[in-house]
Amino acid sequence: MNLPFSTNPVLKSLPVYQPGRPIEEVARELGLPAEEIFKLASNENPLGPSRKAVRAMRQALDGVNLYPDGNVFYLRQKLAAKLGVAPANLIFGNGSNELIEFLGHALLDQNSEVIVSQYCFAVYPIVTALFGSKLVTVKAKNYGHDLEGMLAAITPNTRLLFVANPNNPTGTAVPAAELAKFVKAVPAHVVLALDEAYIEFLQEPLNLLPDILNGSRPNLLLMRTFSKIYGLAGLRIGYGIADAALISELEKIRQPFNINSVAQAGALAALDDDAHADKTRRLNRRGLKLYARAFKKMGLEFVPSFANFILVKVGDGSRVFIEMQKRGIIVRPMGIYDLPEWIRISIGTPKQNERCVANLAQVLAS
């Protein structure tokens, strides 16, 4: 149906982000018991949230008749202390996705250029298109970032450059020394948005916080989240770390009360549970090794991953996705990332991983 009024012309060609399918939706569609389906599609924490976070969230429910703390005071103070930064260096978003949109509002117009890697997170191009800016895509190097190519693509019109490390959806990571050299080489007129949603899974991540604190990188924004290592994806809470002057500009765009009170309580308590994060890392390393062994045994090409998921080439990604769903296993087809022969599998529990490998072998043999 055609609308009787005009909308932003950009919307005519703007793609809609397609998330991993929910368990309930697959259960309804295929008539399967929801409790027999598991989801390995959205890089969620298979252990769930910390028990400390769950207790805090339950307590916070008694106060949901009141608006949340719009300044996120207690979480801001605690996270700043944990990271060793000032509270003024932090901004919170409804997931790190909202931080990406903040950048669009703050930096982009029809004369702007945004640089991304070939296999980048789908939201980067969507936000670029939303603000009418030009997307400059640099061909990937071994499924990861070609940092030299990205630097060469910078022009006077470049306003924003996205690098995810580890990268979603490929799981690749840039060596720390190379990343440090790259960060220093990005010119001051370009904001570098370094997406570190999966940084907690890196064994030796590059620490760029000193570069922010000493004022040498006012054009650097680190984006992180409570969705992955902390298992709070359903709360939608992410945060950015940057020079206080950049944070101040982004705060002008942030909507009031964008972080709800239950999310604030859960994230605050999650910061106290290092044991839960450590357990998640151990489980993830074990799962990655299991998949790597299985793929080698099956003769499948895969991309060695530094995150909590793994990309594997299965021939017809869409068919495998559909057949795995019928068996109660939700994975992620990669056609939207121009990888139609691949699927992405999130690391689950040992039982889930073993069942996924067994069913994948059966699907590929059929």
Tab-separated table of N, CA, C and O in Angstrom, residues 85-152:
chain	number	residue	atom	x	y	z
A	85	VAL	N	39.119	5.173	33.987
A	85	VAL	CA	38.867	6.400	33.230
A	85	VAL	C	38.003	7.319	34.083
A	85	VAL	O	37.545	6.950	35.164
A	86	ALA	N	37.758	8.528	33.595
A	86	ALA	CA	36.872	9.452	34.293
A	86	ALA	C	35.428	9.201	33.874
A	86	ALA	O	35.170	8.772	32.744
A	87	PRO	N	34.468	9.468	34.735
A	87	PRO	CA	33.063	9.316	34.350
A	87	PRO	C	32.712	10.117	33.093
A	87	PRO	O	31.858	9.690	32.300
A	88	ALA	N	33.381	11.235	32.890
A	88	ALA	CA	33.121	12.075	31.722
A	88	ALA	C	33.588	11.438	30.424
A	88	ALA	O	33.256	11.924	29.336
A	89	ASN	N	34.345	10.337	30.518
A	89	ASN	CA	34.814	9.626	29.328
A	89	ASN	C	33.827	8.571	28.856
A	89	ASN	O	34.103	7.858	27.880
A	90	LEU	N	32.676	8.452	29.532
A	90	LEU	CA	31.734	7.375	29.221
A	90	LEU	C	30.395	7.899	28.734
A	90	LEU	O	29.902	8.927	29.209
A	91	ILE	N	29.812	7.159	27.786
A	91	ILE	CA	28.433	7.393	27.364
A	91	ILE	C	27.753	6.038	27.223
A	91	ILE	O	28.394	5.041	26.842
A	92	PHE	N	26.481	5.979	27.559
A	92	PHE	CA	25.738	4.718	27.532
A	92	PHE	C	24.672	4.757	26.448
A	92	PHE	O	24.047	5.796	26.200
A	93	GLY	N	24.463	3.594	25.816
A	93	GLY	CA	23.470	3.506	24.757
A	93	GLY	C	22.579	2.295	24.915
A	93	GLY	O	22.909	1.346	25.639
A	94	ASN	N	21.452	2.340	24.237
A	94	ASN	CA	20.523	1.212	24.209
A	94	ASN	C	21.129	0.151	23.288
A	94	ASN	O	20.759	0.013	22.128
A	95	GLY	N	22.113	-0.554	23.825
A	95	GLY	CA	22.978	-1.389	23.012
A	95	GLY	C	24.017	-0.501	22.343
A	95	GLY	O	23.847	0.714	22.227
A	96	SER	N	25.130	-1.091	21.906
A	96	SER	CA	26.123	-0.281	21.211
A	96	SER	C	25.599	0.188	19.854
A	96	SER	O	26.139	1.130	19.270
A	97	ASN	N	24.525	-0.438	19.369
A	97	ASN	CA	23.888	0.042	18.132
A	97	ASN	C	23.485	1.507	18.236
A	97	ASN	O	23.604	2.269	17.273
A	98	GLU	N	22.991	1.900	19.397
A	98	GLU	CA	22.567	3.285	19.546
A	98	GLU	C	23.761	4.225	19.483
A	98	GLU	O	23.645	5.357	18.991
A	99	LEU	N	24.922	3.770	19.934
A	99	LEU	CA	26.126	4.597	19.841
A	99	LEU	C	26.474	4.869	18.379
A	99	LEU	O	26.919	5.967	18.026
A	100	ILE	N	26.274	3.859	17.541
A	100	ILE	CA	26.538	4.026	16.109
A	100	ILE	C	25.613	5.093	15.533
A	100	ILE	O	26.030	5.935	14.728
A	101	GLU	N	24.379	5.087	15.973
A	101	GLU	CA	23.432	6.101	15.506
A	101	GLU	C	23.805	7.488	16.041
A	101	GLU	O	23.661	8.493	15.335
A	102	PHE	N	24.305	7.560	17.287
A	102	PHE	CA	24.790	8.831	17.817
A	102	PHE	C	25.827	9.437	16.876
A	102	PHE	O	25.818	10.639	16.587
A	103	LEU	N	26.746	8.601	16.417
A	103	LEU	CA	27.804	9.067	15.526
A	103	LEU	C	27.230	9.619	14.227
A	103	LEU	O	27.714	10.620	13.698
A	104	GLY	N	26.185	8.965	13.722
A	104	GLY	CA	25.549	9.458	12.513
A	104	GLY	C	24.981	10.856	12.702
A	104	GLY	O	25.199	11.752	11.886
A	105	HIS	N	24.257	11.044	13.800
A	105	HIS	CA	23.684	12.358	14.094
A	105	HIS	C	24.765	13.419	14.273
A	105	HIS	O	24.612	14.565	13.851
A	106	ALA	N	25.854	13.036	14.911
A	106	ALA	CA	26.887	14.009	15.257
A	106	ALA	C	27.798	14.360	14.091
A	106	ALA	O	28.316	15.485	14.028
A	107	LEU	N	27.995	13.427	13.155
A	107	LEU	CA	29.064	13.602	12.180
A	107	LEU	C	28.637	13.620	10.715
A	107	LEU	O	29.354	14.188	9.881
A	108	LEU	N	27.518	13.003	10.385
A	108	LEU	CA	27.249	12.714	8.981
A	108	LEU	C	26.219	13.631	8.335
A	108	LEU	O	25.270	14.082	8.973
A	109	ASP	N	26.440	13.872	7.043
A	109	ASP	CA	25.467	14.534	6.196
A	109	ASP	C	25.685	14.018	4.778
A	109	ASP	O	26.436	13.056	4.559
A	110	GLN	N	25.046	14.648	3.802
A	110	GLN	CA	25.112	14.155	2.428
A	110	GLN	C	26.478	14.358	1.781
A	110	GLN	O	26.750	13.796	0.715
A	111	ASN	N	27.335	15.128	2.402
A	111	ASN	CA	28.673	15.353	1.857
A	111	ASN	C	29.739	14.497	2.545
A	111	ASN	O	30.919	14.622	2.228
A	112	SER	N	29.310	13.652	3.463
A	112	SER	CA	30.259	12.872	4.260
A	112	SER	C	30.528	11.512	3.641
A	112	SER	O	29.710	10.960	2.909
A	113	GLU	N	31.698	10.976	3.978
A	113	GLU	CA	32.064	9.623	3.582
A	113	GLU	C	32.358	8.792	4.831
A	113	GLU	O	32.907	9.295	5.811
A	114	VAL	N	31.956	7.517	4.764
A	114	VAL	CA	32.183	6.576	5.860
A	114	VAL	C	32.920	5.370	5.296
A	114	VAL	O	32.502	4.801	4.282
A	115	ILE	N	34.004	4.975	5.944
A	115	ILE	CA	34.802	3.852	5.476
A	115	ILE	C	34.541	2.620	6.347
A	115	ILE	O	34.560	2.697	7.582
A	116	VAL	N	34.281	1.504	5.677
A	116	VAL	CA	34.085	0.228	6.363
A	116	VAL	C	34.863	-0.858	5.636
A	116	VAL	O	35.285	-0.675	4.489
A	117	SER	N	35.014	-1.990	6.286
A	117	SER	CA	35.617	-3.152	5.653
A	117	SER	C	34.540	-3.954	4.925
A	117	SER	O	33.350	-3.831	5.220
A	118	GLN	N	34.963	-4.784	3.991
A	118	GLN	CA	34.024	-5.533	3.144
A	118	GLN	C	33.033	-6.358	3.957
A	118	GLN	O	31.840	-6.328	3.694
A	119	TYR	N	33.505	-7.096	4.936
A	119	TYR	CA	32.610	-7.919	5.752
A	119	TYR	C	32.431	-7.260	7.111
A	119	TYR	O	32.931	-7.733	8.135
A	120	CYS	N	31.706	-6.174	7.104
A	120	CYS	CA	31.524	-5.406	8.337
A	120	CYS	C	30.142	-5.667	8.922
A	120	CYS	O	29.244	-6.186	8.251
A	121	PHE	N	29.969	-5.280	10.163
A	121	PHE	CA	28.681	-5.367	10.841
A	121	PHE	C	27.638	-4.603	10.042
A	121	PHE	O	27.867	-3.456	9.637
A	122	ALA	N	26.478	-5.212	9.811
A	122	ALA	CA	25.481	-4.670	8.891
A	122	ALA	C	24.953	-3.301	9.282
A	122	ALA	O	24.473	-2.545	8.423
A	123	VAL	N	25.032	-2.950	10.560
A	123	VAL	CA	24.461	-1.678	11.012
A	123	VAL	C	25.283	-0.488	10.525
A	123	VAL	O	24.746	0.603	10.332
A	124	TYR	N	26.589	-0.654	10.299
A	124	TYR	CA	27.404	0.462	9.825
A	124	TYR	C	26.871	1.011	8.493
A	124	TYR	O	26.640	2.222	8.365
A	125	PRO	N	26.670	0.166	7.477
A	125	PRO	CA	26.117	0.683	6.211
A	125	PRO	C	24.704	1.227	6.346
A	125	PRO	O	24.344	2.197	5.667
A	126	ILE	N	23.907	0.624	7.221
A	126	ILE	CA	22.528	1.099	7.386
A	126	ILE	C	22.510	2.515	7.931
A	126	ILE	O	21.791	3.395	7.427
A	127	VAL	N	23.296	2.781	8.960
A	127	VAL	CA	23.346	4.130	9.539
A	127	VAL	C	23.932	5.122	8.538
A	127	VAL	O	23.471	6.261	8.424
A	128	THR	N	24.932	4.697	7.790
A	128	THR	CA	25.514	5.571	6.763
A	128	THR	C	24.454	5.979	5.751
A	128	THR	O	24.328	7.165	5.404
A	129	ALA	N	23.676	5.006	5.284
A	129	ALA	CA	22.624	5.293	4.305
A	129	ALA	C	21.537	6.171	4.905
A	129	ALA	O	20.982	7.049	4.221
A	130	LEU	N	21.218	5.963	6.157
A	130	LEU	CA	20.160	6.722	6.821
A	130	LEU	C	20.449	8.215	6.807
A	130	LEU	O	19.535	9.038	6.678
A	131	PHE	N	21.724	8.576	6.904
A	131	PHE	CA	22.090	9.994	6.926
A	131	PHE	C	22.530	10.505	5.558
A	131	PHE	O	23.054	11.612	5.445
A	132	GLY	N	22.305	9.682	4.532
A	132	GLY	CA	22.579	10.115	3.167
A	132	GLY	C	24.052	10.251	2.829
A	132	GLY	O	24.409	10.932	1.861
A	133	SER	N	24.904	9.601	3.599
A	133	SER	CA	26.345	9.703	3.365
A	133	SER	C	26.827	8.630	2.394
A	133	SER	O	26.137	7.650	2.123
A	134	LYS	N	28.027	8.812	1.904
A	134	LYS	CA	28.620	7.874	0.955
A	134	LYS	C	29.369	6.779	1.703
A	134	LYS	O	30.221	7.057	2.532
A	135	LEU	N	29.052	5.525	1.391
A	135	LEU	CA	29.729	4.390	2.000
A	135	LEU	C	30.910	3.981	1.127
A	135	LEU	O	30.762	3.716	-0.060
A	136	VAL	N	32.084	3.922	1.727
A	136	VAL	CA	33.298	3.488	1.031
A	136	VAL	C	33.707	2.145	1.632
A	136	VAL	O	34.078	2.068	2.807
A	137	THR	N	33.595	1.094	0.826
A	137	THR	CA	33.884	-0.254	1.309
A	137	THR	C	35.241	-0.718	0.803
A	137	THR	O	35.480	-0.742	-0.404
A	138	VAL	N	36.107	-1.079	1.720
A	138	VAL	CA	37.458	-1.542	1.376
A	138	VAL	C	37.476	-3.062	1.381
A	138	VAL	O	37.024	-3.696	2.349
A	139	LYS	N	37.967	-3.643	0.310
A	139	LYS	CA	38.002	-5.095	0.168
A	139	LYS	C	38.717	-5.742	1.348
A	139	LYS	O	39.751	-5.260	1.811
A	140	ALA	N	38.151	-6.836	1.826
A	140	ALA	CA	38.718	-7.527	2.982
A	140	ALA	C	40.043	-8.202	2.639
A	140	ALA	O	40.333	-8.499	1.478
A	141	LYS	N	40.815	-8.452	3.656
A	141	LYS	CA	42.089	-9.154	3.523
A	141	LYS	C	42.034	-10.381	4.422
A	141	LYS	O	41.994	-10.259	5.650
A	142	ASN	N	41.952	-11.556	3.792
A	142	ASN	CA	41.799	-12.808	4.548
A	142	ASN	C	40.588	-12.741	5.477
A	142	ASN	O	40.654	-13.138	6.639
A	143	TYR	N	39.503	-12.215	4.947
A	143	TYR	CA	38.218	-12.065	5.650
A	143	TYR	C	38.270	-11.038	6.783
A	143	TYR	O	37.289	-10.868	7.513
A	144	GLY	N	39.378	-10.355	6.932
A	144	GLY	CA	39.498	-9.332	7.963
A	144	GLY	C	39.764	-7.968	7.370
A	144	GLY	O	39.591	-7.742	6.167
A	145	HIS	N	40.193	-7.042	8.189
A	145	HIS	CA	40.405	-5.669	7.761
A	145	HIS	C	41.733	-5.486	7.023
A	145	HIS	O	42.770	-5.977	7.472
A	146	ASP	N	41.681	-4.775	5.922
A	146	ASP	CA	42.886	-4.311	5.238
A	146	ASP	C	43.134	-2.889	5.743
A	146	ASP	O	42.621	-1.917	5.182
A	147	LEU	N	43.887	-2.770	6.811
A	147	LEU	CA	44.057	-1.473	7.457
A	147	LEU	C	44.772	-0.472	6.560
A	147	LEU	O	44.414	0.722	6.534
A	148	GLU	N	45.758	-0.925	5.813
A	148	GLU	CA	46.456	-0.026	4.895
A	148	GLU	C	45.512	0.462	3.806
A	148	GLU	O	45.537	1.642	3.423
A	149	GLY	N	44.665	-0.434	3.321
A	149	GLY	CA	43.686	-0.046	2.314
A	149	GLY	C	42.674	0.952	2.851
A	149	GLY	O	42.240	1.864	2.143
A	150	MET	N	42.305	0.806	4.110
A	150	MET	CA	41.348	1.730	4.722
A	150	MET	C	41.972	3.117	4.883
A	150	MET	O	41.315	4.136	4.647
A	151	LEU	N	43.244	3.150	5.271
A	151	LEU	CA	43.923	4.445	5.389
A	151	LEU	C	44.027	5.119	4.022
A	151	LEU	O	43.850	6.342	3.910
A	152	ALA	N	44.308	4.324	2.989
A	152	ALA	CA	44.447	4.880	1.636
A	152	ALA	C	43.128	5.416	1.103
A	152	ALA	O	43.111	6.286	0.214
